[in-house]
mmCIF file of C-alpha atoms (C1' of nucleotides) in Angstrom:
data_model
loop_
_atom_site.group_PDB
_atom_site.id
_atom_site.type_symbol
_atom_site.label_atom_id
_atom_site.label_comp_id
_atom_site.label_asym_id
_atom_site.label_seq_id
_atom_site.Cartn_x
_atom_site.Cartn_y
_atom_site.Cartn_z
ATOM 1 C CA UNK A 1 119.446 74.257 106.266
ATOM 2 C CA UNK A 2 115.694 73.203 106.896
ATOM 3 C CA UNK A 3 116.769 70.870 109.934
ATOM 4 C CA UNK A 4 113.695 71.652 110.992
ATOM 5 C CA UNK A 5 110.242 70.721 109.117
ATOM 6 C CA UNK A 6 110.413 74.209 107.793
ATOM 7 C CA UNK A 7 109.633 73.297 104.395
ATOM 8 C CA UNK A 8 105.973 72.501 105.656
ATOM 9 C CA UNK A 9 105.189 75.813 106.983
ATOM 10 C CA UNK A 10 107.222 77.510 104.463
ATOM 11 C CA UNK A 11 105.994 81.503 103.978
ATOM 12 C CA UNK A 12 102.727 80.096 106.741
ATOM 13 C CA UNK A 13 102.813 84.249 106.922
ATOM 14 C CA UNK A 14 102.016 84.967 103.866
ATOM 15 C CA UNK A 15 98.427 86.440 103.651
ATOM 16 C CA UNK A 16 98.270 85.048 99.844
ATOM 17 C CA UNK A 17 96.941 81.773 98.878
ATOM 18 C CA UNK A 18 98.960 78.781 99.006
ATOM 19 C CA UNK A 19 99.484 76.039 96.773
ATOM 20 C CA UNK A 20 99.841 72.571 98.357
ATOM 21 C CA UNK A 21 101.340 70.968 95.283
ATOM 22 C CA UNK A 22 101.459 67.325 97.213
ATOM 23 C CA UNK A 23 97.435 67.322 97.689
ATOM 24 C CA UNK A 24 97.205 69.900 94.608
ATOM 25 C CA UNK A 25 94.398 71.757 96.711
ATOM 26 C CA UNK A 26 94.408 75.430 97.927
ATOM 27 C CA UNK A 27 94.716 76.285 101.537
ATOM 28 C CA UNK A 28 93.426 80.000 102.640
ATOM 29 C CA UNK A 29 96.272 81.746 104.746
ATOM 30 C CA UNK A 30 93.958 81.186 107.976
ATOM 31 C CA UNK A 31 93.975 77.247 107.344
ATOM 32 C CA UNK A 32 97.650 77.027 106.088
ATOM 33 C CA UNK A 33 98.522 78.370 109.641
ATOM 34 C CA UNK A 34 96.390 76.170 111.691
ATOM 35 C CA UNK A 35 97.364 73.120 109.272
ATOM 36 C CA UNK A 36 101.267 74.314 110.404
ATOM 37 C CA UNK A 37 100.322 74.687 114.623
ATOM 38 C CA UNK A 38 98.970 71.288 114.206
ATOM 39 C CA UNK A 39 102.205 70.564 112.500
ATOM 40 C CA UNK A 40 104.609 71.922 114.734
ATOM 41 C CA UNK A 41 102.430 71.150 118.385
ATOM 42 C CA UNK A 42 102.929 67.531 117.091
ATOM 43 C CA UNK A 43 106.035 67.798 116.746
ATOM 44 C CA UNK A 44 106.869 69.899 119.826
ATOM 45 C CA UNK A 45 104.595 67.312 121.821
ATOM 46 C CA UNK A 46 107.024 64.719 120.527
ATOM 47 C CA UNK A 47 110.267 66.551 121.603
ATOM 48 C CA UNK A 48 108.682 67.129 124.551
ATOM 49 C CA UNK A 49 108.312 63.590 125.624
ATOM 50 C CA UNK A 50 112.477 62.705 124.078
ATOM 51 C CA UNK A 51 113.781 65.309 126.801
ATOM 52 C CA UNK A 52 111.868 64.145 129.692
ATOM 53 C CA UNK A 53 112.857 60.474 128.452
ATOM 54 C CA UNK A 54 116.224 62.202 127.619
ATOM 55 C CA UNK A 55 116.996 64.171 130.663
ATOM 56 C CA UNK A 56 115.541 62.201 133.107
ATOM 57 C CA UNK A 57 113.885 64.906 134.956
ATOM 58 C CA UNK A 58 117.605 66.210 136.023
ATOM 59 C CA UNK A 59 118.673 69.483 133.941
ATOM 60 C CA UNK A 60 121.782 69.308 132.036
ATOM 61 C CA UNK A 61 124.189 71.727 131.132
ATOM 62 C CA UNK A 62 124.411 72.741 127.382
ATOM 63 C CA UNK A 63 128.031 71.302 126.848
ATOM 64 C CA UNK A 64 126.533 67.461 128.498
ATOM 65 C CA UNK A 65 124.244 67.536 126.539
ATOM 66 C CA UNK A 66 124.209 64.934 123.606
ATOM 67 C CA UNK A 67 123.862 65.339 120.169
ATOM 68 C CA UNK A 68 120.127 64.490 120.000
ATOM 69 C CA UNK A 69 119.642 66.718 122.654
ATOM 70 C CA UNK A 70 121.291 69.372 121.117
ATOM 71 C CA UNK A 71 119.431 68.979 118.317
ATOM 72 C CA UNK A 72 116.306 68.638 120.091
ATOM 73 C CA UNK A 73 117.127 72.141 121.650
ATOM 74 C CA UNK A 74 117.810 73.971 118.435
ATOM 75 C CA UNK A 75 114.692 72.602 117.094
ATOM 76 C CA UNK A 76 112.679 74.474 119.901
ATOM 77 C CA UNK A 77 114.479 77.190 119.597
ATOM 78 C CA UNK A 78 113.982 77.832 116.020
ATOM 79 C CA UNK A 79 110.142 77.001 116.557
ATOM 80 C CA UNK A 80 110.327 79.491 119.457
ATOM 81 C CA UNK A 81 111.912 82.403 116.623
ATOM 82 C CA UNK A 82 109.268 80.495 113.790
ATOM 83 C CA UNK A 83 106.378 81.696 115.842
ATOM 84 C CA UNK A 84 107.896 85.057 117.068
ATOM 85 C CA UNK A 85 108.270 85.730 113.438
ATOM 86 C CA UNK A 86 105.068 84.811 112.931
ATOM 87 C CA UNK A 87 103.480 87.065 115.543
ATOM 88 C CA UNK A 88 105.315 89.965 114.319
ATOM 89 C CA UNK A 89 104.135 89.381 111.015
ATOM 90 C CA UNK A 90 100.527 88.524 112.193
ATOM 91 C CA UNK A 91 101.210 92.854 113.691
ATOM 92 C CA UNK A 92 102.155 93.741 110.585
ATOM 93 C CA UNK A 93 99.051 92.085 108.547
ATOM 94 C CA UNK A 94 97.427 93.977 111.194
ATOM 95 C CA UNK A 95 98.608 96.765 110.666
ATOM 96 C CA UNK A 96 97.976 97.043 106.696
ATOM 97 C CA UNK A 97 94.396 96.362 107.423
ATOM 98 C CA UNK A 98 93.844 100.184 109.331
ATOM 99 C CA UNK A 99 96.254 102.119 106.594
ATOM 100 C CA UNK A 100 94.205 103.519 103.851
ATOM 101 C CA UNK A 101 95.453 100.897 101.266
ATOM 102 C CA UNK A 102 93.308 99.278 99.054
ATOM 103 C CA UNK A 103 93.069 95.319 99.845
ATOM 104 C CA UNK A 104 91.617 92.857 97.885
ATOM 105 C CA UNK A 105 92.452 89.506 96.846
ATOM 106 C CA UNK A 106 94.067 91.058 93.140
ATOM 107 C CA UNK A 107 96.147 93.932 95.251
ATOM 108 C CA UNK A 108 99.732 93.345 95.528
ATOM 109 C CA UNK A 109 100.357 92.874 99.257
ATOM 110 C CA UNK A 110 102.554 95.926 100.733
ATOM 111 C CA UNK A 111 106.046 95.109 101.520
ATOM 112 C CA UNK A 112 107.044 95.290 105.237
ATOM 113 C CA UNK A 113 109.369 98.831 104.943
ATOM 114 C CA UNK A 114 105.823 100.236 102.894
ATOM 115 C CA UNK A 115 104.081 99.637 105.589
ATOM 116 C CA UNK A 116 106.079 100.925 108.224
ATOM 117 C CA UNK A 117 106.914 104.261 106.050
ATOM 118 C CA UNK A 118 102.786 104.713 105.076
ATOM 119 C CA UNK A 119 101.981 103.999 108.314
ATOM 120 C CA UNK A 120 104.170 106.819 109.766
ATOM 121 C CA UNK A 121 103.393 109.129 107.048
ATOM 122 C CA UNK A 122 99.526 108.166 107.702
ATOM 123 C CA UNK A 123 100.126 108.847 111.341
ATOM 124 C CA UNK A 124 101.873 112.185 110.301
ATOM 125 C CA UNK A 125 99.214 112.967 108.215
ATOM 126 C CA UNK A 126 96.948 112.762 110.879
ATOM 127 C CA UNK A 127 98.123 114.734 113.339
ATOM 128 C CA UNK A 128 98.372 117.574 110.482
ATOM 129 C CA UNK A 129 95.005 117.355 110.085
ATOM 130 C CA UNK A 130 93.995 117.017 113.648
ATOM 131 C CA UNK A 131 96.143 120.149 114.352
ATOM 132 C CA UNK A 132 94.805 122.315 111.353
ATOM 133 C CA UNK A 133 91.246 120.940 112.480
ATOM 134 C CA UNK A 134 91.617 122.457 115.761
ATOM 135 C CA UNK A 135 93.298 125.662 114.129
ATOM 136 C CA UNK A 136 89.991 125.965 111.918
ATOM 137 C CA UNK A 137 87.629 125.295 114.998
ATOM 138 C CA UNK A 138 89.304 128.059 116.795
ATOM 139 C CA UNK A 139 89.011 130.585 114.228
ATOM 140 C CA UNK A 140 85.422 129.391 113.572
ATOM 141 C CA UNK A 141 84.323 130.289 117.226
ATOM 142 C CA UNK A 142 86.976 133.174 117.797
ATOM 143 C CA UNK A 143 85.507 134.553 114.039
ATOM 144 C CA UNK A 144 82.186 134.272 114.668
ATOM 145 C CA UNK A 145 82.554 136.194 118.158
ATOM 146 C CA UNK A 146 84.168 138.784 116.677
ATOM 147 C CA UNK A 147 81.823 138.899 113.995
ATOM 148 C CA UNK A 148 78.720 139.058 116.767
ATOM 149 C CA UNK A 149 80.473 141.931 118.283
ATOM 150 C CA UNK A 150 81.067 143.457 115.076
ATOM 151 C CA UNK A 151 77.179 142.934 113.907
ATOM 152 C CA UNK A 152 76.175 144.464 117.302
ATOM 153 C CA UNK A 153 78.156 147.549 116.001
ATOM 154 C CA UNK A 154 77.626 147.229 112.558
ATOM 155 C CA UNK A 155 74.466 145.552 111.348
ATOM 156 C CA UNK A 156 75.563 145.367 108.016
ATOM 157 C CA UNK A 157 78.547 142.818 108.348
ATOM 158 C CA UNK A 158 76.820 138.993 108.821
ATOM 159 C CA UNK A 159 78.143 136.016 109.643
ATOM 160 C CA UNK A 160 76.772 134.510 107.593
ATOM 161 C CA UNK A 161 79.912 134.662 104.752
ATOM 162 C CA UNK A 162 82.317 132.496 106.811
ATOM 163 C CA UNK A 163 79.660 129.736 107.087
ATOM 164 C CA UNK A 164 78.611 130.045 103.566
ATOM 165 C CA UNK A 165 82.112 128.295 102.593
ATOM 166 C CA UNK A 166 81.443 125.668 104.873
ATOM 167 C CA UNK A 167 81.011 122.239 102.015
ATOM 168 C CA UNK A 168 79.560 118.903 103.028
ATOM 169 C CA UNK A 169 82.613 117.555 104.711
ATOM 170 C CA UNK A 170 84.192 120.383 106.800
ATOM 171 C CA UNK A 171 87.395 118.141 107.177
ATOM 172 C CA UNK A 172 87.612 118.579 102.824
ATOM 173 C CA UNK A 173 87.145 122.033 102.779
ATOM 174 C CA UNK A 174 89.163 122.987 105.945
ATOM 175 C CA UNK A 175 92.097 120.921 104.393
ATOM 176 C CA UNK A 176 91.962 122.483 100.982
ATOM 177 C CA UNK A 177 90.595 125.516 101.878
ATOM 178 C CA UNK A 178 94.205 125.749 102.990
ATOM 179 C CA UNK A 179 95.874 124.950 100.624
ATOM 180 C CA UNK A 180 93.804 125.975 97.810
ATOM 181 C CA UNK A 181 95.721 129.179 97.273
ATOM 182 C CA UNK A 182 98.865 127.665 96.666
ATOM 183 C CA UNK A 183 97.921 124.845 94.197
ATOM 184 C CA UNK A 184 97.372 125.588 90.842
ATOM 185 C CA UNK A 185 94.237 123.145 90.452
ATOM 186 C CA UNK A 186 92.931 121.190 93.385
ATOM 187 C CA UNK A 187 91.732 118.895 90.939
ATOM 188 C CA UNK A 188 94.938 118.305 89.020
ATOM 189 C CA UNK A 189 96.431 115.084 89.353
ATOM 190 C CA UNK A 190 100.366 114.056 89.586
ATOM 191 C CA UNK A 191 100.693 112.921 85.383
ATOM 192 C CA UNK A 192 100.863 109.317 85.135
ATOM 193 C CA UNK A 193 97.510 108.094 86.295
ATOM 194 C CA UNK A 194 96.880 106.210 89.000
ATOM 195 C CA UNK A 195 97.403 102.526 88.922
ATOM 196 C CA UNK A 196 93.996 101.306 90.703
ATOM 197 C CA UNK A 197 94.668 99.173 93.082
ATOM 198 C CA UNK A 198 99.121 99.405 93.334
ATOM 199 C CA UNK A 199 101.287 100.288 96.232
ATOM 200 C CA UNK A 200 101.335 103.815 97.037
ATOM 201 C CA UNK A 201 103.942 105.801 95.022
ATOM 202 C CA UNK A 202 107.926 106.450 96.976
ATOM 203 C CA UNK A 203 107.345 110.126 97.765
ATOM 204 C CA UNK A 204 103.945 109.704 99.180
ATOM 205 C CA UNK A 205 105.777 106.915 101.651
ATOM 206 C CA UNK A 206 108.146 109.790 102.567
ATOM 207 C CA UNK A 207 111.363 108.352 101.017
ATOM 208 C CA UNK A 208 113.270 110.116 98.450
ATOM 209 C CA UNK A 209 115.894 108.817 95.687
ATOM 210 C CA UNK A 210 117.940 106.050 97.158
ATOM 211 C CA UNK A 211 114.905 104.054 97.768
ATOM 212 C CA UNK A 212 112.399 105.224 94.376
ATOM 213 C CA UNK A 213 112.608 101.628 93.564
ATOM 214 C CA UNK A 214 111.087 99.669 96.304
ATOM 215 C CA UNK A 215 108.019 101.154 94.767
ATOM 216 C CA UNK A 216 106.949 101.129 91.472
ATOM 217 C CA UNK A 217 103.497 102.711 91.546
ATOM 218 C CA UNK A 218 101.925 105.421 92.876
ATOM 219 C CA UNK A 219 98.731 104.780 95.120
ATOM 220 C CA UNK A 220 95.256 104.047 93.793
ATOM 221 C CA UNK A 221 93.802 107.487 94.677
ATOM 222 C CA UNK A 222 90.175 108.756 93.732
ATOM 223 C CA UNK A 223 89.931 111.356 91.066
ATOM 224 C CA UNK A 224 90.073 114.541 93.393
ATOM 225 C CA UNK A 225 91.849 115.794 96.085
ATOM 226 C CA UNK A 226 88.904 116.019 98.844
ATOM 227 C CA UNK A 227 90.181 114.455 102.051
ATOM 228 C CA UNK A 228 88.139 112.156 103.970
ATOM 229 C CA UNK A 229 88.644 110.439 106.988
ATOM 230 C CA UNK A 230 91.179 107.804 106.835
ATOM 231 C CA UNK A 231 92.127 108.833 103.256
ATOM 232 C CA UNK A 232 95.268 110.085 102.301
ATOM 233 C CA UNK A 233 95.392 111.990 99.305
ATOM 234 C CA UNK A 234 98.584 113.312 97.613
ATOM 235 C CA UNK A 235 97.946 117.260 97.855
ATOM 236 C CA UNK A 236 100.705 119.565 98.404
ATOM 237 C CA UNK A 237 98.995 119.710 102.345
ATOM 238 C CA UNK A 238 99.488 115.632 102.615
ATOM 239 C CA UNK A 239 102.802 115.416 100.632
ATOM 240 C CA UNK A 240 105.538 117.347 102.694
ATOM 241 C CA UNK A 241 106.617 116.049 106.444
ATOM 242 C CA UNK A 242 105.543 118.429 108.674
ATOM 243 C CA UNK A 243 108.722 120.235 109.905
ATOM 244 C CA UNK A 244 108.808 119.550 113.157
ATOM 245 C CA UNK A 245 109.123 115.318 112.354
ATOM 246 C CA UNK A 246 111.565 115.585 109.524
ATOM 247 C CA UNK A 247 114.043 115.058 112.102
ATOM 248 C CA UNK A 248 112.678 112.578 113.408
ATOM 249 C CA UNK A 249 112.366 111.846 109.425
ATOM 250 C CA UNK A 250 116.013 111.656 109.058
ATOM 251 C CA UNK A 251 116.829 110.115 111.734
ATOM 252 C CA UNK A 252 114.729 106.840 111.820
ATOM 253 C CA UNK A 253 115.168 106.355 108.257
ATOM 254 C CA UNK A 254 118.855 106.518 108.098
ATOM 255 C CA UNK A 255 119.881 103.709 109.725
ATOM 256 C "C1'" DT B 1 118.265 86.479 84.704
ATOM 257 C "C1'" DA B 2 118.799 89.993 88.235
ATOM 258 C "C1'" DG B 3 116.777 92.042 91.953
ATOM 259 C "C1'" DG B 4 113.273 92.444 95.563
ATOM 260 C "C1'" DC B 5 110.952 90.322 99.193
ATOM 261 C "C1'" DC B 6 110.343 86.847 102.302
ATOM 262 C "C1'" DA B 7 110.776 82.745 105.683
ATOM 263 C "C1'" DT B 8 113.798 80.246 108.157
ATOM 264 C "C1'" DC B 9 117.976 78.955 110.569
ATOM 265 C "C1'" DT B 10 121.571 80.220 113.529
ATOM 266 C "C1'" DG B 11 124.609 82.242 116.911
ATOM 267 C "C1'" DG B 12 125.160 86.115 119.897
ATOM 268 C "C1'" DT B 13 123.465 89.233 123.454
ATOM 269 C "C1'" DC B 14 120.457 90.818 126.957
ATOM 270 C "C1'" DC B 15 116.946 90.237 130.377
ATOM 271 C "C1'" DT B 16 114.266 87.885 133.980
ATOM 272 C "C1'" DA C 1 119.052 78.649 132.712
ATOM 273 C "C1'" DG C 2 115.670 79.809 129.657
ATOM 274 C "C1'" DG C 3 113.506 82.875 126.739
ATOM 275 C "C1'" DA C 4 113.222 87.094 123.898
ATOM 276 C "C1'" DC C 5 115.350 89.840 120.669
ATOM 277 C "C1'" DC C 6 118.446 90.793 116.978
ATOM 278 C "C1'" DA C 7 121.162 90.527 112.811
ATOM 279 C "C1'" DG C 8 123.548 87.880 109.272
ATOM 280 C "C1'" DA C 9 123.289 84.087 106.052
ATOM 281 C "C1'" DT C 10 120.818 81.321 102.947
ATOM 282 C "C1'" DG C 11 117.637 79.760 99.704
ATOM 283 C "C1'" DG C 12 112.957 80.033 97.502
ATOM 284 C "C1'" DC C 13 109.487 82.589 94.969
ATOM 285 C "C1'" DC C 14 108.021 86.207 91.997
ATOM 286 C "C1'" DT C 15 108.315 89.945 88.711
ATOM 287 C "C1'" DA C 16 110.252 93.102 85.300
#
DNA sequence: TAGGCCATCTGGTCCT
DNA sequence: AGGACCAGATGGCCTA
């Protein structure tokens, strides 16, 4: 192990700051990685010039070549997977900076798999919305039509009582509005209070028993259940897959 | 100390 | 042939 000069660049991922116990200084994430590509272009600049002096500008076959060589070779390709890694993870930091998380410097980092599940449960949750907006949109204008022809026939009936229940943030009350019915409380919270600030909680992440573990807390959530945009909230609406994806469900999370 | 998470190495496979 | 992708193995770090 570490045939490389992996112990330099050691968890160069990791968004957290890292310790450089030999100069006992901290390095942000940002200058840890540069510090490493100056690290490892140095180093690949140096194998670059033992093959050319190696090969002679002739290719040779993997089983000529010698053991330097070889070495040489597995040293670029495990820089080649280093940095592959490293762009993948680079997505991933990515992608935990659009998902309704909260980040700061004393919140726990999500794990990879948390990410990937809240980010398809966010996208899931999304599309709900987006379909049950244009549900409410369409009985808003087909309503109030009918309502104007109703009016024109009798003047009594306004339309004004449909708007009336319209709140501040139509996405809030078209969501709950929904859903108020069937919940006991719309401002009733799960029990154990929300950690602030802790990964979001198994079942909002869409997984079930086997995996409860992974996480341990349930996710920093304000004190009601209003939606707003890019907010997930844990109401019965936002908590179940929609039906048409929990196949999908199953079958991308049963590997 | 066990378990979770992660980075890295490594060999295999597939693609261009 | 070279590079990308993948999965298994390994060891380090952190937390309960």
């Amino acid at each position: 192990m570490d045939s490389d000069a992996s112990s330099i660049c050691s968890r160069s991922s990791s968004p957290d700051l890292v310790v450089d116990d030999s100069a006992g200084s901290f390095f942000s994430n940002k200058m840890f990685q540069t510090y490493c590509q100056e690290q490892r272009a140095d180093r690949e600049a140096s194998h670059g010039r033992t093959e050319r002096c190696a090969g002679g500008g002739k290719a040779k076959s993997r089983s000529e070549l010698s053991k330097d060589e070889m070495q040489d070779l597995r040293l670029k390709v495990n820089s080649r997977e280093r940095k592959r890694m490293h762009d993948l993870n680079q997505a991933m930091d990515g992608l935990r900076e659009v998902m309704p998380y909260a980040q700061g410097p004393s919140v726990r980092k999500l794990s990879k798999i948390s990410t990937l599940l809240l980010a398809r449960n966010y996208i899931l949750m999304l599309s709900s919305s987006l379909e049950e907006m244009k549900k409410l949109v369409g009985d808003v204008y087909g309503g109030s039509a009918a309502a104007q022809r109703r009016s024109s026939t009798h003047p009594r009936i306004t339309t004004a009582a449909p708007t009336a229940h319209l709140p501040l943030h139509p996405m809030a009350q078209s969501l709950h509005s929904l859903v108020g019915s069937s919940t006991a409380s719309p401002l009733q919270h799960h029990s154990p209070p929300p950690a602030p600030h802790s990964p979001p909680s198994a079942s909002f992440l869409g997984f079930h028993a086997p995996v409860q573990g992974l996480l341990k807390d349930p996710l920093h959530l304000t004190s009601s259940y209003r939606h707003f945009p890019g907010m997930p909230c844990p109401c019965s609406l936002c908590q179940p897959l929609p039906a048409t994806t929990s196949t999908l469900h199953s079958l991308s999370m049963n590997k």
